[in-house]
mmCIF file of N, CA, C and O in Angstrom:
data_model
loop_
_atom_site.group_PDB
_atom_site.id
_atom_site.type_symbol
_atom_site.label_atom_id
_atom_site.label_comp_id
_atom_site.label_asym_id
_atom_site.label_seq_id
_atom_site.Cartn_x
_atom_site.Cartn_y
_atom_site.Cartn_z
ATOM 1 N N MET A 526 50.107 -57.545 -218.417
ATOM 2 C CA MET A 526 50.127 -56.060 -218.038
ATOM 3 C C MET A 526 50.560 -55.081 -219.387
ATOM 4 O O MET A 526 50.997 -55.530 -220.440
ATOM 5 N N LEU A 527 50.029 -54.001 -219.097
ATOM 6 C CA LEU A 527 50.177 -52.919 -220.445
ATOM 7 C C LEU A 527 51.656 -52.117 -219.492
ATOM 8 O O LEU A 527 51.605 -51.459 -218.788
ATOM 9 N N ARG A 528 52.188 -51.899 -220.814
ATOM 10 C CA ARG A 528 53.653 -51.056 -220.951
ATOM 11 C C ARG A 528 53.402 -50.012 -221.566
ATOM 12 O O ARG A 528 53.198 -50.317 -222.702
ATOM 13 N N PHE A 529 53.753 -48.428 -221.178
ATOM 14 C CA PHE A 529 54.105 -48.205 -221.989
ATOM 15 C C PHE A 529 55.290 -47.893 -222.612
ATOM 16 O O PHE A 529 56.634 -47.685 -222.223
ATOM 17 N N ARG A 530 55.152 -47.011 -223.686
ATOM 18 C CA ARG A 530 56.525 -46.961 -224.270
ATOM 19 C C ARG A 530 56.971 -45.591 -224.513
ATOM 20 O O ARG A 530 57.420 -44.853 -225.451
ATOM 21 N N VAL A 531 56.427 -44.754 -223.650
ATOM 22 C CA VAL A 531 56.957 -43.077 -223.523
ATOM 23 C C VAL A 531 58.553 -42.866 -223.404
ATOM 24 O O VAL A 531 58.621 -42.373 -224.384
ATOM 25 N N LYS A 532 58.955 -43.849 -222.885
ATOM 26 C CA LYS A 532 60.877 -43.330 -223.276
ATOM 27 C C LYS A 532 61.070 -43.704 -225.020
ATOM 28 O O LYS A 532 61.877 -43.057 -225.765
ATOM 29 N N GLU A 533 60.614 -44.639 -225.236
ATOM 30 C CA GLU A 533 61.273 -45.127 -226.993
ATOM 31 C C GLU A 533 60.222 -44.396 -227.713
ATOM 32 O O GLU A 533 61.275 -43.667 -229.022
ATOM 33 N N LEU A 534 59.087 -43.482 -227.552
ATOM 34 C CA LEU A 534 59.024 -42.596 -228.713
ATOM 35 C C LEU A 534 59.426 -41.451 -227.987
ATOM 36 O O LEU A 534 59.408 -40.730 -228.879
ATOM 37 N N MET A 535 59.604 -41.128 -227.409
ATOM 38 C CA MET A 535 60.787 -39.609 -227.195
ATOM 39 C C MET A 535 61.888 -39.957 -227.733
ATOM 40 O O MET A 535 62.184 -38.606 -228.173
ATOM 41 N N ALA A 536 62.341 -41.179 -227.710
ATOM 42 C CA ALA A 536 63.865 -40.953 -228.383
ATOM 43 C C ALA A 536 63.396 -41.020 -229.708
ATOM 44 O O ALA A 536 64.738 -40.589 -230.677
ATOM 45 N N GLU A 537 62.341 -41.496 -230.563
ATOM 46 C CA GLU A 537 61.764 -41.430 -231.617
ATOM 47 C C GLU A 537 62.094 -39.765 -232.091
ATOM 48 O O GLU A 537 61.961 -39.616 -233.125
ATOM 49 N N LYS A 538 61.006 -39.283 -231.146
ATOM 50 C CA LYS A 538 60.960 -37.785 -231.393
ATOM 51 C C LYS A 538 62.252 -37.055 -231.290
ATOM 52 O O LYS A 538 62.539 -36.441 -232.395
ATOM 53 N N GLU A 539 63.119 -37.461 -230.286
ATOM 54 C CA GLU A 539 64.116 -36.559 -230.436
ATOM 55 C C GLU A 539 65.515 -36.777 -231.726
ATOM 56 O O GLU A 539 65.915 -35.903 -232.461
ATOM 57 N N PHE A 540 65.295 -38.086 -232.170
ATOM 58 C CA PHE A 540 65.836 -38.509 -233.385
ATOM 59 C C PHE A 540 65.221 -37.500 -234.595
ATOM 60 O O PHE A 540 65.903 -36.965 -235.298
ATOM 61 N N GLN A 541 63.873 -37.371 -234.643
ATOM 62 C CA GLN A 541 63.188 -37.280 -235.914
ATOM 63 C C GLN A 541 63.655 -35.359 -236.153
ATOM 64 O O GLN A 541 63.773 -35.201 -236.598
ATOM 65 N N GLU A 542 63.229 -35.138 -234.581
ATOM 66 C CA GLU A 542 63.582 -33.512 -234.428
ATOM 67 C C GLU A 542 65.267 -32.995 -233.875
ATOM 68 O O GLU A 542 65.235 -31.800 -233.818
ATOM 69 N N ASN A 543 66.112 -33.785 -234.254
ATOM 70 C CA ASN A 543 67.426 -33.724 -233.961
ATOM 71 C C ASN A 543 67.687 -32.895 -232.622
ATOM 72 O O ASN A 543 68.311 -31.787 -232.805
ATOM 73 N N ARG A 544 66.687 -33.174 -231.119
ATOM 74 C CA ARG A 544 67.230 -32.156 -230.585
ATOM 75 C C ARG A 544 66.973 -33.281 -228.865
ATOM 76 O O ARG A 544 66.308 -34.520 -229.126
ATOM 77 N N ARG A 545 66.677 -32.653 -227.632
ATOM 78 C CA ARG A 545 66.776 -33.226 -226.705
ATOM 79 C C ARG A 545 65.356 -33.086 -226.376
ATOM 80 O O ARG A 545 65.045 -31.814 -225.868
ATOM 81 N N ILE A 546 64.906 -34.027 -225.825
ATOM 82 C CA ILE A 546 62.902 -34.028 -225.489
ATOM 83 C C ILE A 546 63.131 -34.676 -223.782
ATOM 84 O O ILE A 546 63.676 -35.436 -223.589
ATOM 85 N N THR A 547 62.719 -34.115 -222.816
ATOM 86 C CA THR A 547 62.889 -34.428 -221.387
ATOM 87 C C THR A 547 61.028 -34.399 -221.023
ATOM 88 O O THR A 547 60.584 -34.001 -221.887
ATOM 89 N N LEU A 548 61.022 -35.284 -220.194
ATOM 90 C CA LEU A 548 60.606 -35.349 -219.316
ATOM 91 C C LEU A 548 59.279 -34.253 -219.131
ATOM 92 O O LEU A 548 57.802 -34.691 -218.875
ATOM 93 N N VAL A 549 59.976 -33.273 -218.301
ATOM 94 C CA VAL A 549 59.335 -32.038 -218.071
ATOM 95 C C VAL A 549 58.572 -31.082 -219.362
ATOM 96 O O VAL A 549 57.408 -30.822 -218.973
ATOM 97 N N GLU A 550 59.243 -31.258 -220.596
ATOM 98 C CA GLU A 550 58.537 -30.692 -221.913
ATOM 99 C C GLU A 550 57.296 -31.683 -222.343
ATOM 100 O O GLU A 550 56.559 -31.140 -222.016
ATOM 101 N N VAL A 551 57.461 -32.953 -222.106
ATOM 102 C CA VAL A 551 56.318 -33.563 -222.425
ATOM 103 C C VAL A 551 55.217 -33.167 -221.430
ATOM 104 O O VAL A 551 54.218 -33.465 -221.980
ATOM 105 N N ALA A 552 55.326 -33.800 -220.364
ATOM 106 C CA ALA A 552 54.434 -33.471 -219.052
ATOM 107 C C ALA A 552 53.834 -31.684 -219.395
ATOM 108 O O ALA A 552 52.945 -31.979 -219.277
ATOM 109 N N GLU A 553 54.578 -30.603 -219.464
ATOM 110 C CA GLU A 553 54.280 -29.609 -219.550
ATOM 111 C C GLU A 553 53.205 -29.183 -220.933
ATOM 112 O O GLU A 553 52.294 -29.042 -221.238
ATOM 113 N N SER A 554 53.767 -29.969 -221.875
ATOM 114 C CA SER A 554 53.083 -29.885 -223.227
ATOM 115 C C SER A 554 51.927 -30.846 -223.359
ATOM 116 O O SER A 554 51.137 -30.130 -224.247
ATOM 117 N N CYS A 555 52.313 -31.971 -222.309
ATOM 118 C CA CYS A 555 50.536 -32.430 -222.618
ATOM 119 C C CYS A 555 49.471 -32.101 -221.856
ATOM 120 O O CYS A 555 48.001 -31.789 -221.356
ATOM 121 N N GLY A 556 49.784 -31.291 -220.667
ATOM 122 C CA GLY A 556 49.074 -31.099 -219.520
ATOM 123 C C GLY A 556 48.864 -32.066 -218.555
ATOM 124 O O GLY A 556 47.927 -31.863 -218.085
ATOM 125 N N ILE A 557 50.213 -33.312 -218.270
ATOM 126 C CA ILE A 557 50.145 -34.272 -217.334
ATOM 127 C C ILE A 557 51.065 -33.606 -216.279
ATOM 128 O O ILE A 557 52.141 -33.164 -216.344
ATOM 129 N N ASN A 558 50.493 -33.907 -214.846
ATOM 130 C CA ASN A 558 51.541 -33.675 -213.679
ATOM 131 C C ASN A 558 52.747 -34.410 -214.185
ATOM 132 O O ASN A 558 53.016 -35.361 -214.547
ATOM 133 N N ARG A 559 54.700 -33.779 -214.046
ATOM 134 C CA ARG A 559 54.669 -34.240 -214.112
ATOM 135 C C ARG A 559 55.451 -35.677 -213.584
ATOM 136 O O ARG A 559 56.244 -36.863 -214.023
ATOM 137 N N MET A 560 55.426 -35.481 -212.289
ATOM 138 C CA MET A 560 55.101 -37.077 -211.475
ATOM 139 C C MET A 560 54.384 -38.310 -211.973
ATOM 140 O O MET A 560 54.757 -39.088 -212.029
ATOM 141 N N THR A 561 53.066 -37.788 -212.344
ATOM 142 C CA THR A 561 52.318 -38.645 -213.194
ATOM 143 C C THR A 561 53.255 -39.456 -214.296
ATOM 144 O O THR A 561 53.014 -40.778 -214.819
ATOM 145 N N LEU A 562 53.786 -38.362 -214.746
ATOM 146 C CA LEU A 562 54.299 -38.850 -216.433
ATOM 147 C C LEU A 562 55.731 -39.861 -215.871
ATOM 148 O O LEU A 562 55.662 -40.897 -216.820
ATOM 149 N N SER A 563 56.318 -39.107 -215.368
ATOM 150 C CA SER A 563 57.437 -40.026 -214.451
ATOM 151 C C SER A 563 56.781 -41.214 -214.180
ATOM 152 O O SER A 563 57.542 -42.254 -214.650
ATOM 153 N N LYS A 564 55.737 -41.939 -213.482
ATOM 154 C CA LYS A 564 54.917 -42.740 -213.292
ATOM 155 C C LYS A 564 54.564 -43.988 -214.735
ATOM 156 O O LYS A 564 55.241 -45.154 -214.707
ATOM 157 N N ILE A 565 54.244 -43.150 -215.388
ATOM 158 C CA ILE A 565 53.728 -43.398 -216.486
ATOM 159 C C ILE A 565 54.955 -44.476 -217.315
ATOM 160 O O ILE A 565 55.173 -45.720 -217.326
ATOM 161 N N ALA A 566 55.720 -43.629 -217.307
ATOM 162 C CA ALA A 566 57.398 -43.881 -218.121
ATOM 163 C C ALA A 566 58.027 -45.061 -217.686
ATOM 164 O O ALA A 566 58.529 -45.661 -218.452
ATOM 165 N N GLY A 567 57.972 -44.887 -216.007
ATOM 166 C CA GLY A 567 58.757 -45.612 -215.497
ATOM 167 C C GLY A 567 58.560 -47.032 -214.696
ATOM 168 O O GLY A 567 59.210 -47.866 -214.195
ATOM 169 N N GLN A 568 57.496 -47.099 -214.473
ATOM 170 C CA GLN A 568 56.862 -47.897 -212.832
ATOM 171 C C GLN A 568 55.809 -49.174 -213.806
ATOM 172 O O GLN A 568 55.082 -48.591 -214.757
ATOM 173 N N LYS A 569 56.243 -50.283 -213.517
ATOM 174 C CA LYS A 569 55.699 -51.191 -213.907
ATOM 175 C C LYS A 569 54.346 -51.175 -213.488
ATOM 176 O O LYS A 569 54.032 -51.136 -212.560
ATOM 177 N N GLY A 570 53.691 -51.617 -214.467
ATOM 178 C CA GLY A 570 52.146 -51.859 -214.044
ATOM 179 C C GLY A 570 50.895 -50.731 -213.901
ATOM 180 O O GLY A 570 50.208 -50.605 -213.230
ATOM 181 N N TYR A 571 51.858 -49.351 -214.596
ATOM 182 C CA TYR A 571 50.802 -48.069 -213.864
ATOM 183 C C TYR A 571 49.781 -48.127 -214.102
ATOM 184 O O TYR A 571 49.580 -47.831 -215.615
ATOM 185 N N SER A 572 49.004 -47.576 -213.643
ATOM 186 C CA SER A 572 47.564 -47.261 -214.386
ATOM 187 C C SER A 572 47.372 -45.628 -214.230
ATOM 188 O O SER A 572 47.600 -45.006 -213.608
ATOM 189 N N THR A 573 46.521 -45.751 -215.499
ATOM 190 C CA THR A 573 46.474 -43.959 -215.384
ATOM 191 C C THR A 573 45.084 -43.822 -216.216
ATOM 192 O O THR A 573 44.659 -44.953 -216.812
ATOM 193 N N VAL A 574 44.649 -42.937 -216.352
ATOM 194 C CA VAL A 574 43.087 -42.535 -217.138
ATOM 195 C C VAL A 574 43.240 -42.426 -218.390
ATOM 196 O O VAL A 574 44.663 -41.959 -219.150
ATOM 197 N N THR A 575 42.675 -42.401 -219.281
ATOM 198 C CA THR A 575 42.255 -42.913 -220.572
ATOM 199 C C THR A 575 42.471 -40.962 -221.262
ATOM 200 O O THR A 575 43.143 -40.655 -222.312
ATOM 201 N N ASP A 576 42.258 -40.036 -220.771
ATOM 202 C CA ASP A 576 42.690 -38.439 -220.729
ATOM 203 C C ASP A 576 44.134 -38.413 -220.785
ATOM 204 O O ASP A 576 44.890 -37.922 -221.958
ATOM 205 N N ASN A 577 45.118 -39.206 -220.162
ATOM 206 C CA ASN A 577 46.214 -38.934 -220.311
ATOM 207 C C ASN A 577 46.957 -39.641 -221.765
ATOM 208 O O ASN A 577 47.789 -39.553 -221.878
ATOM 209 N N ILE A 578 46.322 -41.083 -221.961
ATOM 210 C CA ILE A 578 46.911 -41.900 -223.025
ATOM 211 C C ILE A 578 46.256 -40.975 -224.452
ATOM 212 O O ILE A 578 47.028 -40.734 -225.067
ATOM 213 N N ASP A 579 45.390 -40.524 -223.933
ATOM 214 C CA ASP A 579 44.930 -39.671 -225.338
ATOM 215 C C ASP A 579 45.637 -38.291 -225.633
ATOM 216 O O ASP A 579 46.381 -38.413 -226.294
ATOM 217 N N LYS A 580 45.796 -37.755 -224.680
ATOM 218 C CA LYS A 580 47.266 -36.361 -224.502
ATOM 219 C C LYS A 580 48.509 -37.000 -225.041
ATOM 220 O O LYS A 580 49.028 -36.488 -225.944
ATOM 221 N N LEU A 581 49.036 -38.178 -224.668
ATOM 222 C CA LEU A 581 50.344 -38.165 -225.155
ATOM 223 C C LEU A 581 50.125 -39.207 -226.493
ATOM 224 O O LEU A 581 50.969 -38.669 -226.784
ATOM 225 N N CYS A 582 49.440 -39.512 -227.173
ATOM 226 C CA CYS A 582 48.831 -40.283 -228.522
ATOM 227 C C CYS A 582 48.943 -38.700 -228.712
ATOM 228 O O CYS A 582 50.017 -38.458 -230.169
ATOM 229 N N ALA A 583 48.157 -37.776 -228.741
ATOM 230 C CA ALA A 583 48.606 -36.364 -229.919
ATOM 231 C C ALA A 583 49.571 -35.832 -229.528
ATOM 232 O O ALA A 583 50.030 -35.285 -231.051
ATOM 233 N N TYR A 584 50.328 -35.990 -228.337
ATOM 234 C CA TYR A 584 51.444 -35.068 -228.444
ATOM 235 C C TYR A 584 52.651 -36.235 -229.140
ATOM 236 O O TYR A 584 53.799 -35.407 -230.008
ATOM 237 N N PHE A 585 52.899 -37.170 -229.314
ATOM 238 C CA PHE A 585 53.442 -38.096 -230.084
ATOM 239 C C PHE A 585 52.909 -38.307 -231.736
ATOM 240 O O PHE A 585 53.917 -38.948 -232.572
ATOM 241 N N GLY A 586 52.066 -37.875 -231.746
ATOM 242 C CA GLY A 586 51.238 -38.342 -233.094
ATOM 243 C C GLY A 586 51.080 -39.637 -233.234
ATOM 244 O O GLY A 586 51.391 -39.966 -234.282
ATOM 245 N N CYS A 587 50.370 -40.626 -232.294
ATOM 246 C CA CYS A 587 50.598 -41.954 -232.497
ATOM 247 C C CYS A 587 49.364 -42.796 -232.245
ATOM 248 O O CYS A 587 48.393 -42.078 -231.817
ATOM 249 N N GLU A 588 49.432 -43.722 -232.973
ATOM 250 C CA GLU A 588 47.948 -44.700 -231.974
ATOM 251 C C GLU A 588 48.030 -45.179 -230.590
ATOM 252 O O GLU A 588 49.627 -45.269 -229.882
ATOM 253 N N VAL A 589 47.305 -45.125 -230.137
ATOM 254 C CA VAL A 589 47.388 -46.083 -228.749
ATOM 255 C C VAL A 589 48.043 -47.235 -228.639
ATOM 256 O O VAL A 589 48.885 -47.573 -228.079
ATOM 257 N N GLY A 590 47.972 -48.228 -229.616
ATOM 258 C CA GLY A 590 48.711 -49.767 -230.019
ATOM 259 C C GLY A 590 50.418 -49.394 -229.896
ATOM 260 O O GLY A 590 51.212 -50.004 -229.578
ATOM 261 N N GLU A 591 50.838 -48.124 -230.504
ATOM 262 C CA GLU A 591 52.223 -47.651 -230.404
ATOM 263 C C GLU A 591 52.886 -47.110 -228.932
ATOM 264 O O GLU A 591 53.775 -46.993 -228.436
ATOM 265 N N LEU A 592 51.844 -46.608 -228.192
ATOM 266 C CA LEU A 592 52.180 -46.068 -227.206
ATOM 267 C C LEU A 592 51.867 -47.343 -225.369
ATOM 268 O O LEU A 592 52.643 -46.933 -224.865
ATOM 269 N N LEU A 593 51.107 -48.259 -226.372
ATOM 270 C CA LEU A 593 51.209 -48.664 -224.888
ATOM 271 C C LEU A 593 51.301 -50.248 -225.954
ATOM 272 O O LEU A 593 50.701 -50.653 -227.056
ATOM 273 N N VAL A 594 51.809 -51.408 -224.906
ATOM 274 C CA VAL A 594 52.046 -52.355 -225.686
ATOM 275 C C VAL A 594 51.430 -54.121 -224.204
ATOM 276 O O VAL A 594 52.009 -53.331 -222.903
ATOM 277 N N TYR A 595 50.996 -54.674 -225.023
ATOM 278 C CA TYR A 595 50.548 -55.687 -223.619
ATOM 279 C C TYR A 595 52.405 -56.813 -223.588
ATOM 280 O O TYR A 595 52.432 -56.774 -224.853
ATOM 281 N N VAL A 596 52.458 -57.125 -221.961
ATOM 282 C CA VAL A 596 53.243 -57.663 -221.850
ATOM 283 C C VAL A 596 52.678 -58.777 -220.572
ATOM 284 O O VAL A 596 52.908 -58.309 -219.635
ATOM 285 N N PRO A 597 52.679 -60.276 -221.272
ATOM 286 C CA PRO A 597 52.083 -61.526 -220.108
ATOM 287 C C PRO A 597 53.105 -61.003 -219.335
ATOM 288 O O PRO A 597 54.156 -61.086 -219.110
ATOM 289 N N THR A 598 52.085 -61.175 -218.276
ATOM 290 C CA THR A 598 53.217 -61.354 -216.741
ATOM 291 C C THR A 598 53.422 -62.788 -216.728
ATOM 292 O O THR A 598 52.656 -63.996 -216.898
ATOM 293 N N GLU A 599 53.917 -63.347 -215.747
ATOM 294 C CA GLU A 599 54.563 -64.693 -215.136
ATOM 295 C C GLU A 599 52.775 -65.626 -214.811
ATOM 296 O O GLU A 599 52.874 -67.025 -215.776
ATOM 297 N N GLU A 600 52.076 -64.807 -213.941
ATOM 298 C CA GLU A 600 50.756 -65.621 -213.613
ATOM 299 C C GLU A 600 50.075 -65.881 -214.902
ATOM 300 O O GLU A 600 49.301 -66.643 -215.547
ATOM 301 N N GLU A 601 50.134 -65.250 -216.193
ATOM 302 C CA GLU A 601 49.467 -65.161 -217.186
ATOM 303 C C GLU A 601 49.631 -66.212 -218.417
ATOM 304 O O GLU A 601 49.239 -67.110 -218.891
ATOM 305 N N HIS A 602 51.413 -66.969 -217.824
ATOM 306 C CA HIS A 602 51.680 -67.485 -218.852
ATOM 307 C C HIS A 602 51.697 -68.740 -218.104
ATOM 308 O O HIS A 602 51.320 -69.991 -219.256
ATOM 309 N N LYS A 603 51.053 -69.661 -216.675
ATOM 310 C CA LYS A 603 50.635 -70.353 -216.357
ATOM 311 C C LYS A 603 49.163 -70.814 -216.900
ATOM 312 O O LYS A 603 48.860 -72.292 -216.715
ATOM 313 N N ASP A 604 48.474 -69.936 -216.871
ATOM 314 C CA ASP A 604 47.055 -70.382 -218.226
ATOM 315 C C ASP A 604 47.197 -71.622 -219.367
ATOM 316 O O ASP A 604 47.491 -71.777 -219.521
#
């Protein structure tokens, strides 16, 4: 399963810029619907289009591997 690190990247950006950043701000800056971003940030296994991944990487100034991490599921551990 892929896990988005949006909340971690937001925390890093908050620390670097010494200010609070909300999901609403990120959504508006990226042009992503707020509910979609909320699902990306908090729903396990949420799937989104590559355009949203591109927008988030641009916003955070990161590579895809910093935004997404692979987490094996229990089913995948059985193989």
